[in-house]
Short mmCIF file of C-alpha atoms in Angstrom, two decimals:
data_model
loop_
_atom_site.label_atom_id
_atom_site.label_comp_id
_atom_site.label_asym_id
_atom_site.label_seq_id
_atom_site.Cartn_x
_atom_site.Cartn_y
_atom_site.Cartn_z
CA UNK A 277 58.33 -55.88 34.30
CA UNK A 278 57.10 -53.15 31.58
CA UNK A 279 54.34 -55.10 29.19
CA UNK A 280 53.37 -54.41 26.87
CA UNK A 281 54.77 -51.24 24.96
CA UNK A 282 52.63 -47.91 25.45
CA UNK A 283 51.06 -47.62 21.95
CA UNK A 284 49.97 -50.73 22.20
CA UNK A 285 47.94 -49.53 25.30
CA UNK A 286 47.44 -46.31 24.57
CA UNK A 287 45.64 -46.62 21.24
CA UNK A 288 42.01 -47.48 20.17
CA UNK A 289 40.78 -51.17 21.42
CA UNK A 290 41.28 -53.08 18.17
CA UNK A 291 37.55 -55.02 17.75
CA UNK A 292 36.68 -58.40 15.00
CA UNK A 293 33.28 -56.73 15.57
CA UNK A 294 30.32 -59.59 14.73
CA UNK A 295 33.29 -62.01 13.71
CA UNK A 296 33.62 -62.28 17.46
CA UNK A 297 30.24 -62.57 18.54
CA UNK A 298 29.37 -65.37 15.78
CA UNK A 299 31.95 -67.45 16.37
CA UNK A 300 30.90 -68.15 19.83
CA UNK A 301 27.69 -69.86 17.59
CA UNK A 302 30.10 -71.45 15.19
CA UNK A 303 31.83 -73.25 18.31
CA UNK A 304 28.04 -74.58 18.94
CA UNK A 305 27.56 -75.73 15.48
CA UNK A 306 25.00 -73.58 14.58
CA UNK A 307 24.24 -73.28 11.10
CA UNK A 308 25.28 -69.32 10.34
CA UNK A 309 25.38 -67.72 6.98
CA UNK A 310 28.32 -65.41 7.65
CA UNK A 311 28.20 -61.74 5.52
CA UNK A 312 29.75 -59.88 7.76
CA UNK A 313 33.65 -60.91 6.68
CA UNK A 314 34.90 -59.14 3.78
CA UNK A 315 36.24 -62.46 1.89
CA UNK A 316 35.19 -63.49 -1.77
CA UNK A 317 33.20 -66.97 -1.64
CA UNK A 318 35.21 -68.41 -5.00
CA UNK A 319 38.44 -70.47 -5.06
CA UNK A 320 41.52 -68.71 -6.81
CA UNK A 321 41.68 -69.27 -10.54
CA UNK A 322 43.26 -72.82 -11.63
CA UNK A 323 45.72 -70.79 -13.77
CA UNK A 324 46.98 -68.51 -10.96
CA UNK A 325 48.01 -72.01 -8.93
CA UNK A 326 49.40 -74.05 -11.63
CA UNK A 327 51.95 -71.20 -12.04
CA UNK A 328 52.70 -70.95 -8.26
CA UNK A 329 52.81 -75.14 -8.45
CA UNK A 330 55.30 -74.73 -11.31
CA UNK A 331 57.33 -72.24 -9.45
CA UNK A 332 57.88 -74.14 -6.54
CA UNK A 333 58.72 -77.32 -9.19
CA UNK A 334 61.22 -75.07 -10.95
CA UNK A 335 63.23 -74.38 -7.30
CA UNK A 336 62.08 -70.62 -6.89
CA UNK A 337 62.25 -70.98 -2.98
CA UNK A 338 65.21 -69.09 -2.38
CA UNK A 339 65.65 -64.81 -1.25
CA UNK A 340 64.64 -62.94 -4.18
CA UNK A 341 64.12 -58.87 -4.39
CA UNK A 342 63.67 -56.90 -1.79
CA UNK A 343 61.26 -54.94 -3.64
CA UNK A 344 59.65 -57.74 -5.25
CA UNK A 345 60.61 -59.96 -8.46
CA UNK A 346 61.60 -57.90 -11.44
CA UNK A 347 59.14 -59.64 -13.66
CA UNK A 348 56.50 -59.49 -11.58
CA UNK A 349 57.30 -55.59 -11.26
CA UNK A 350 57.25 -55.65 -14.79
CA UNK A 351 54.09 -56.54 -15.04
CA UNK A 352 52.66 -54.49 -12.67
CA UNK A 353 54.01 -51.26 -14.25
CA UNK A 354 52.18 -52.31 -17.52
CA UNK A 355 48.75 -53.13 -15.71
CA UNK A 356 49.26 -49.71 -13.93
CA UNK A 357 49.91 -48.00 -17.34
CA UNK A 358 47.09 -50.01 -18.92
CA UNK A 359 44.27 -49.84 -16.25
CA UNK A 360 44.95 -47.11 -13.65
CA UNK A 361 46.35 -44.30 -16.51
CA UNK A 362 49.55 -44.81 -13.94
CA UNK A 363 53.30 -44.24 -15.47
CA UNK A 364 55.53 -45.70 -12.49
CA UNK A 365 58.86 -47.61 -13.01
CA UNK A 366 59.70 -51.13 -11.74
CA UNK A 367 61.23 -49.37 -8.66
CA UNK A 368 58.63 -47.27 -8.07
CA UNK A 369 56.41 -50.62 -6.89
CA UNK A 370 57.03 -52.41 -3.77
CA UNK A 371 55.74 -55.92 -3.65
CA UNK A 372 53.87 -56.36 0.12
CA UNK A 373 51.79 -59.17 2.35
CA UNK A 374 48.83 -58.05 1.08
CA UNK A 375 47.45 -54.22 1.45
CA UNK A 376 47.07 -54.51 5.19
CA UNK A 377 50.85 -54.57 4.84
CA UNK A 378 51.02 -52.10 2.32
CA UNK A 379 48.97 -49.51 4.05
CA UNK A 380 50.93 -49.97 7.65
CA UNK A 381 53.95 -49.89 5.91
CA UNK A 382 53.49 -46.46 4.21
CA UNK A 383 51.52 -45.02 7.57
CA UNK A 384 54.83 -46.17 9.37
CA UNK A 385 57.48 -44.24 6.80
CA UNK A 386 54.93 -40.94 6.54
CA UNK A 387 53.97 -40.26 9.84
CA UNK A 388 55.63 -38.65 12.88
CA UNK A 389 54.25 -38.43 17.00
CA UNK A 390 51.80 -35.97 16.64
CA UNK A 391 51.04 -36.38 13.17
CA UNK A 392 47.26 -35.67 11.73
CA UNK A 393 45.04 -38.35 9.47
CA UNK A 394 42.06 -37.63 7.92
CA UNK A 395 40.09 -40.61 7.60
CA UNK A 396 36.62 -40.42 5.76
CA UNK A 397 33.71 -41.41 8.11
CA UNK A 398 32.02 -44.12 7.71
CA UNK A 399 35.94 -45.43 7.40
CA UNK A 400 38.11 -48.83 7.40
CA UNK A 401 38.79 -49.34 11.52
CA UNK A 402 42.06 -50.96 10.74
CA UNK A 403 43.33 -47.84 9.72
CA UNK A 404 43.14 -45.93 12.79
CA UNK A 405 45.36 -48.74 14.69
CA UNK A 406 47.80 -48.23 11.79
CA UNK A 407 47.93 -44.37 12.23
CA UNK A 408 48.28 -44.98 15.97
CA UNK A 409 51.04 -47.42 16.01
CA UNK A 410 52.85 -44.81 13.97
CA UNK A 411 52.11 -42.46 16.39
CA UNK A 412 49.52 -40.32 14.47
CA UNK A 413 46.14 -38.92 15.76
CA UNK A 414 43.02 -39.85 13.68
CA UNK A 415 40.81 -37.21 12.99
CA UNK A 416 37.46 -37.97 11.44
CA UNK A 417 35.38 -35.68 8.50
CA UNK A 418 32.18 -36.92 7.89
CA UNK A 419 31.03 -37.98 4.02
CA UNK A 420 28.49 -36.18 2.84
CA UNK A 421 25.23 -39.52 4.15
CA UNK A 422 22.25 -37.21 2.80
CA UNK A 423 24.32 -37.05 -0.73
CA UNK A 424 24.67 -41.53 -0.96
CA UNK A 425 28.10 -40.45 1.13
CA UNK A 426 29.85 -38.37 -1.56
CA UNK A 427 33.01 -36.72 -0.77
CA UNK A 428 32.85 -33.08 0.73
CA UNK A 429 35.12 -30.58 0.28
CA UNK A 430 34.50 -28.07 2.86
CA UNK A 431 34.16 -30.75 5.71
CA UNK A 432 37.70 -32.12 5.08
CA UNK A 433 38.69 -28.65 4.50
CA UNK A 434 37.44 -28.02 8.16
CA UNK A 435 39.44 -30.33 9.77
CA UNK A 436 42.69 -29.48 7.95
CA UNK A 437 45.53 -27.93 10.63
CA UNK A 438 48.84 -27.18 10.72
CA UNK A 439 49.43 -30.94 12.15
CA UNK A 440 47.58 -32.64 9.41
CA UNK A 441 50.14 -34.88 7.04
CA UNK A 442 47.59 -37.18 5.28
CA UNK A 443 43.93 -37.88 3.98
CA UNK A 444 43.29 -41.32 3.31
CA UNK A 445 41.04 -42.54 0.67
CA UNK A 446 39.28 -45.51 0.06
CA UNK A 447 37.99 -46.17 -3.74
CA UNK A 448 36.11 -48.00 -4.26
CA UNK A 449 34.38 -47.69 -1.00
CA UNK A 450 34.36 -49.89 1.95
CA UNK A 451 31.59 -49.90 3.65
CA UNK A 452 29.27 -47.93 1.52
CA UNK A 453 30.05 -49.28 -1.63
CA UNK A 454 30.47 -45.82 -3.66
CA UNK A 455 32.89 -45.47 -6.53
CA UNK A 456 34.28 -41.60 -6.48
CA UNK A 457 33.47 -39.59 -9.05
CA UNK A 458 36.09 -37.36 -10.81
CA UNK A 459 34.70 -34.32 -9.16
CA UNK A 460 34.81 -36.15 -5.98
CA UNK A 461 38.52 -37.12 -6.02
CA UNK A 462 39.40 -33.23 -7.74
CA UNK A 463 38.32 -32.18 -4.54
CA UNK A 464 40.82 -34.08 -2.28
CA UNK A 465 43.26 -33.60 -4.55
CA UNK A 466 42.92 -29.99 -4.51
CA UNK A 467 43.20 -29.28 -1.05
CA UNK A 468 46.08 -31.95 -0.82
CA UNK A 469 47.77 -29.73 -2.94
CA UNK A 470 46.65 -26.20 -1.44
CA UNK A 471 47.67 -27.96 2.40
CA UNK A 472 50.70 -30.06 1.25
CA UNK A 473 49.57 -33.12 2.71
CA UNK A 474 50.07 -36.50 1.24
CA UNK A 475 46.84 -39.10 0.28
CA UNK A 476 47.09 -42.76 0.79
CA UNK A 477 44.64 -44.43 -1.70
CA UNK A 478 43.52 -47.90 -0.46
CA UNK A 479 42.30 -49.47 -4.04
CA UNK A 480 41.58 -52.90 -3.48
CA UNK A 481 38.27 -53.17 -4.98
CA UNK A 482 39.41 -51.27 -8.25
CA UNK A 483 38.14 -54.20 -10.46
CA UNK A 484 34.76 -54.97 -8.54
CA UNK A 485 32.77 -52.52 -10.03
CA UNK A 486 29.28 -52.68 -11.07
CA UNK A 487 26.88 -50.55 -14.24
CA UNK A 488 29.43 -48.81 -15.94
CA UNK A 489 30.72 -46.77 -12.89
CA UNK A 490 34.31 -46.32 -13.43
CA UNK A 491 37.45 -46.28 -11.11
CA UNK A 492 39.85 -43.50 -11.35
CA UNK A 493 42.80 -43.60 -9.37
CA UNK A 494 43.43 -40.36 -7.96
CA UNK A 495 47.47 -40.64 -8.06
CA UNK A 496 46.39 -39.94 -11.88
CA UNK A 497 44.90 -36.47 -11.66
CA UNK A 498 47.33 -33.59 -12.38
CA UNK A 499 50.05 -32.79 -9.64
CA UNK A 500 48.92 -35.82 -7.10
CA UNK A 501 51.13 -38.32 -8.69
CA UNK A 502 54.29 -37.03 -6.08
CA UNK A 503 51.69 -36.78 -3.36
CA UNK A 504 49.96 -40.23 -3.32
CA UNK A 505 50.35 -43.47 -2.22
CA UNK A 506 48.52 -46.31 -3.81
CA UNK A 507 48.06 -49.48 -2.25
CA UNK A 508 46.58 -52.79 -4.17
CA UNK A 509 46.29 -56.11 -3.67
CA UNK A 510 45.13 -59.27 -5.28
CA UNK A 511 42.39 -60.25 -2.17
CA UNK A 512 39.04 -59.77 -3.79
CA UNK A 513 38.95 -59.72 -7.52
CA UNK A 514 41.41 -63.02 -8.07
CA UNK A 515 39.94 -64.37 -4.22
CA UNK A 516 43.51 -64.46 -3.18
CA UNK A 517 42.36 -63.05 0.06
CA UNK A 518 44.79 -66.08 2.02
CA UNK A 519 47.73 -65.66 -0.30
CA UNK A 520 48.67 -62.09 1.43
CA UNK A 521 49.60 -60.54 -1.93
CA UNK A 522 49.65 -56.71 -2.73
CA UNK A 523 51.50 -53.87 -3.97
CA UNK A 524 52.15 -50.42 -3.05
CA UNK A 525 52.79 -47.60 -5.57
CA UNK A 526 54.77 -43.86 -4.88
CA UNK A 527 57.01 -41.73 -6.43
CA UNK A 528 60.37 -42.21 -6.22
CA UNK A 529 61.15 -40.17 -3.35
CA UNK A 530 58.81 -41.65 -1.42
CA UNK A 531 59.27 -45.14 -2.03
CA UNK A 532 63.00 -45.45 -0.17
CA UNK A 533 61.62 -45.29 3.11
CA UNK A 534 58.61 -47.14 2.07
CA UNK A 535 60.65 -49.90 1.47
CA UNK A 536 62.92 -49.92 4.44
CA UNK A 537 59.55 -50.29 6.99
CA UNK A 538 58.81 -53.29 4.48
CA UNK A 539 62.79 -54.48 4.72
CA UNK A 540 62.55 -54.37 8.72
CA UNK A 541 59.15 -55.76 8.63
CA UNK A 542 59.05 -58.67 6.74
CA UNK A 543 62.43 -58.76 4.12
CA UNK A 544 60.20 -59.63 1.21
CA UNK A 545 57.23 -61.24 0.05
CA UNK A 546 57.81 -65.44 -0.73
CA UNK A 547 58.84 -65.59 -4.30
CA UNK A 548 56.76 -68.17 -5.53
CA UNK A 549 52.94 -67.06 -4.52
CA UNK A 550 54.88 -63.83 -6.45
CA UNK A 551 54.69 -65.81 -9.41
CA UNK A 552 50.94 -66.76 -9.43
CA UNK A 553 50.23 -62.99 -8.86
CA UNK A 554 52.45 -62.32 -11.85
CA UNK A 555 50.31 -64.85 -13.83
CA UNK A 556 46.84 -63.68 -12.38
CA UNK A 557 47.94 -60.06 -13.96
CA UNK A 558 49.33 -61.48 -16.87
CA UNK A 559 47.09 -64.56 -17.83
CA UNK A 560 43.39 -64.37 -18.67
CA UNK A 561 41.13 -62.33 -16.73
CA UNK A 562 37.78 -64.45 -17.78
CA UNK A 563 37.68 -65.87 -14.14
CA UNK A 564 37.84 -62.71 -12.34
CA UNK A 565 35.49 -60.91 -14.74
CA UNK A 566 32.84 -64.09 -14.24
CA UNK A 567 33.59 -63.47 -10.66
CA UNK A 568 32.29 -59.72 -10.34
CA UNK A 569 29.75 -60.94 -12.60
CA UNK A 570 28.46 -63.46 -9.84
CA UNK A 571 28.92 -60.66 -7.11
CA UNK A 572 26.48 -58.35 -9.31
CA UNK A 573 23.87 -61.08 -9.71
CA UNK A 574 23.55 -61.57 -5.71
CA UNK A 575 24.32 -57.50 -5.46
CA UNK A 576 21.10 -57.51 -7.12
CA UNK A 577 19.48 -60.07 -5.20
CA UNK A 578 20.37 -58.59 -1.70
CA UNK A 579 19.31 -55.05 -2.97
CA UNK A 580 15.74 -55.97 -4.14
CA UNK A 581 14.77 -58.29 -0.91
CA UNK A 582 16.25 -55.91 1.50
CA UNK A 583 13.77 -52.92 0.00
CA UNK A 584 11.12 -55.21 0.36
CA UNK A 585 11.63 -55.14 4.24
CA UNK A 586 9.85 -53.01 6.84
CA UNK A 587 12.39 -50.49 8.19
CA UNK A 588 15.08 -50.86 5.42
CA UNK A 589 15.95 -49.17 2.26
CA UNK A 590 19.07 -49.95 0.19
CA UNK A 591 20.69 -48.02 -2.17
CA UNK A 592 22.64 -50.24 -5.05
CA UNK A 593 26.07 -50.37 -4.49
CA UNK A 594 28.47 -48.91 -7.21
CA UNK A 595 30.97 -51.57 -6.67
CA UNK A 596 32.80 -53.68 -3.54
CA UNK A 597 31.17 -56.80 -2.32
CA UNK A 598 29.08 -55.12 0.37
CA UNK A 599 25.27 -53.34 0.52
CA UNK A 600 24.93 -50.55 2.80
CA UNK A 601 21.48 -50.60 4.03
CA UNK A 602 19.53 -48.00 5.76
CA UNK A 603 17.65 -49.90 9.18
CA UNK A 604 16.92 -46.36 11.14
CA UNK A 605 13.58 -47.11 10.11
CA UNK A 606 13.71 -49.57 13.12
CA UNK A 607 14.28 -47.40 15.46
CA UNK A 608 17.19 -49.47 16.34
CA UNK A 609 20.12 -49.08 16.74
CA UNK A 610 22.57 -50.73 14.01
CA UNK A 611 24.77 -52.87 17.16
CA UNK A 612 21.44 -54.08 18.38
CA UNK A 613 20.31 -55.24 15.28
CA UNK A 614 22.68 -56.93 14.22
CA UNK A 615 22.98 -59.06 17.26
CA UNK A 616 19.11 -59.59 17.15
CA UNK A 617 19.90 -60.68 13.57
CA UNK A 618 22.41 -63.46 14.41
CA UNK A 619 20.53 -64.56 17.46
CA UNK A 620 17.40 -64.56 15.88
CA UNK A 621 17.71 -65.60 12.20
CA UNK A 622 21.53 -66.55 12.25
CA UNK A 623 22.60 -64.17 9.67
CA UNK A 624 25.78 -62.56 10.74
CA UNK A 625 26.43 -58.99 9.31
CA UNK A 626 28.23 -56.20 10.40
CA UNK A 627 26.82 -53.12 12.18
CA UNK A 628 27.05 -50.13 10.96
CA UNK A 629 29.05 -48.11 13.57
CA UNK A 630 31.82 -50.56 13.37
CA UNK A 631 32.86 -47.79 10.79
CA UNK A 632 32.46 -44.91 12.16
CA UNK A 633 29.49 -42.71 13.72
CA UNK A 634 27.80 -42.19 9.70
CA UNK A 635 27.66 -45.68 9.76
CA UNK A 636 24.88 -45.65 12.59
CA UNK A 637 21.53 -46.88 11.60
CA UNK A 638 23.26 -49.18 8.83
CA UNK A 639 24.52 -52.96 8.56
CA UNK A 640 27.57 -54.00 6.09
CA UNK A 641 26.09 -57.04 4.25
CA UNK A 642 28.75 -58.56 2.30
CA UNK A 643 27.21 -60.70 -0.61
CA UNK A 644 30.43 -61.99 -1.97
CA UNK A 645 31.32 -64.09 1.18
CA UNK A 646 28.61 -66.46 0.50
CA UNK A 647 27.47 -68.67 -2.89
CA UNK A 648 24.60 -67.15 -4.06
CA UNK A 649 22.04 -69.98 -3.24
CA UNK A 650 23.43 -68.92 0.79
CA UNK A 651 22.80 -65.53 -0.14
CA UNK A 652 19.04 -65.94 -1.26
CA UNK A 653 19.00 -68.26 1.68
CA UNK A 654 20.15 -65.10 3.89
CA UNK A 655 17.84 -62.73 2.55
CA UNK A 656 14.95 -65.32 3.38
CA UNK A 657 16.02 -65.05 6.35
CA UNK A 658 16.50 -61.64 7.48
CA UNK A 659 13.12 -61.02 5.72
CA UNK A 660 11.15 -63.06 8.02
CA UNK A 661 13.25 -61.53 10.87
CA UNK A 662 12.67 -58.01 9.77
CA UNK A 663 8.82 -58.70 9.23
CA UNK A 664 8.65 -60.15 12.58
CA UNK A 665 10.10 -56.73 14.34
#
């Protein structure tokens, strides 16, 4: 008997990266402080539950939209107008699982067998699986490391063929942090538009930015609105991250066979946790603005101890939950240190090359997994373990 199917086989080996390797020490009961998982440390707001408890009081457990509830849809098309300088209709968003399923679900309707992707290294690893199971090839263009990875032109331009369909962005910027300047995003946009190729704009930390830097939404920039899909969800700024909420954005000729992949996939997301998304968007924002406020106070907390360590230097991230730092000074390499690291001070973070070859001679540290007392805790930690090397 055939099992499984090809592209299952055929594609890259899907990794959990240090998840794996810690959890082995979990199943011990050792005591780890985990910043390696991209997951905010807060509960979701009491508002945002009371309104999914009152929607399951009020009976809404039947089928509803395909696309999503109409007032929820609603409100997103105002909070795109408002925040994201975004004019979509109500069926112009499609409701998803989350972004994971947004993302797979718009790889899935945009790309044939054959199929290019331009995915910006140091990049999100889930995406190449997505671009494989479509039956895409993933090709990688460095960002510009010596520049704090800014976007450059010329080396997407040089990987641009007559195969390539899509460059997919990430803004704010997991793993390294960055928010894209305007420059920055005029540049994909302009050779999107010279090549004809679509972007797909993953835009999940829009809200966790830090010092004034500001997200733009490149679907906003002259003659990328009919070229771009956006995907959202509610995962880090409302830590909704296990509610598997999100939305995807396109223009109207796109979005048709958008929403069939998400028709086949799943029908539609459960109508109730629809309604605490609709009040997390709608309600008061106080309790996600206090939490990005809490993830700036240990961002600056993990940036000034990890400078104070021998072989590291850490820029300040712009936004996201995670600090990029620099451990080449090591000599090291960023796989072996971070094993060393939860062997030796039981600290897990991520290595660097889990995204990408840029991301060699770095670790992901995500400070918003953890309450900040952990996080000092951490930082006490890998201190004495770096001072020790």
């Amino acid at each position: 008997m055939k099992w499984p199917a090809q592209r299952l086989t055929s594609g890259s080996k899907k990794s959990f990266g240090m998840y794996d390797e810690a959890s082995k020490l979990d199943a011990q009961g050792v005591d780890l402080i985990h910043l390696e998982f991209g997951r905010p440390h807060a509960d979701t707001p009491d508002h945002i539950k009371q309104a999914t408890k009152a929607a399951l009081d009020a009976g809404i457990v039947h089928y509803g939209d395909f696309r999503g509830t109409l007032s929820f849809r609603q409100a997103l098309v105002k909070k795109l107008r408002d925040f994201n300088k975004l004019d979509y209709g109500v069926g112009e968003v499609l409701v998803t699982n989350g972004l994971t399923h947004a993302s797979f679900a718009a790889f899935m309707a945009a790309i044939d067998p054959g199929d290019e992707v331009i995915l910006l290294d140091p990049y999100y690893p889930q995406h190449i699986g997505k671009t494989e199971l479509a039956g895409g090839k993933v090709v990688i263009a460095g960002l510009d490391k010596a520049n704090n990875f800014a976007i450059s032109k010329q080396k997407i331009a040089e990987k641009i063929t007559d195969r390539t369909r899509m460059i997919v962005l990430i803004n704010p910027a997991n793993p390294t942090g960055r928010v894209y300047t305007r420059d920055e995003l005029q540049n994909v946009a302009d050779l999107a538009i010279e090549h004809d190729l679509l972007v797909l704009s993953d835009e999940v930390y829009e809200y966790i930015t830090y010092d004034q830097a500001q997200h733009i939404s490149i679907a906003s920039l002259p003659g990328m609105r009919e070229r771009t899909i956006t995907c959202f969800a509610f995962t880090k700024a409302y830590s909704m991250d296990g509610w598997r909420v999100g939305y995807v954005t396109a223009d109207a000729k796109l979005m048709p066979a958008i929403l069939t992949i998400a028709m086949t996939d799943v029908t539609h997301v459960n109508v109730f946790v629809q309604e605490g998304a609709r009040a997390a968007v709608e309600g008061p924002q106080d309790a996600m603005l206090a939490m990005v406020e809490a993830d700036r106070r240990k961002r600056d907390i993990v940036v000034q101890a990890l400078n104070q360590m021998p072989g590291v230097t850490c820029a300040a991230p712009e936004a996201t939950i995670y600090a990029f730092p620099d451990i080449s000074g090591t000599g090291r390499s960023s796989q072996d240190i971070a094993m060393a690291i939860l062997k030796e001070a039981h600290v897990v973070v991520e290595a660097g090359s889990f995204y990408g070859p840029a991301g060699e001679g770095h670790l992901r540290v995500c400070f918003g997994s953890e309450s900040e007392a952990r996080v000092t805790e951490a930082m006490e930690r890998l201190s004495r373990f770096f001072n020790a090397l």
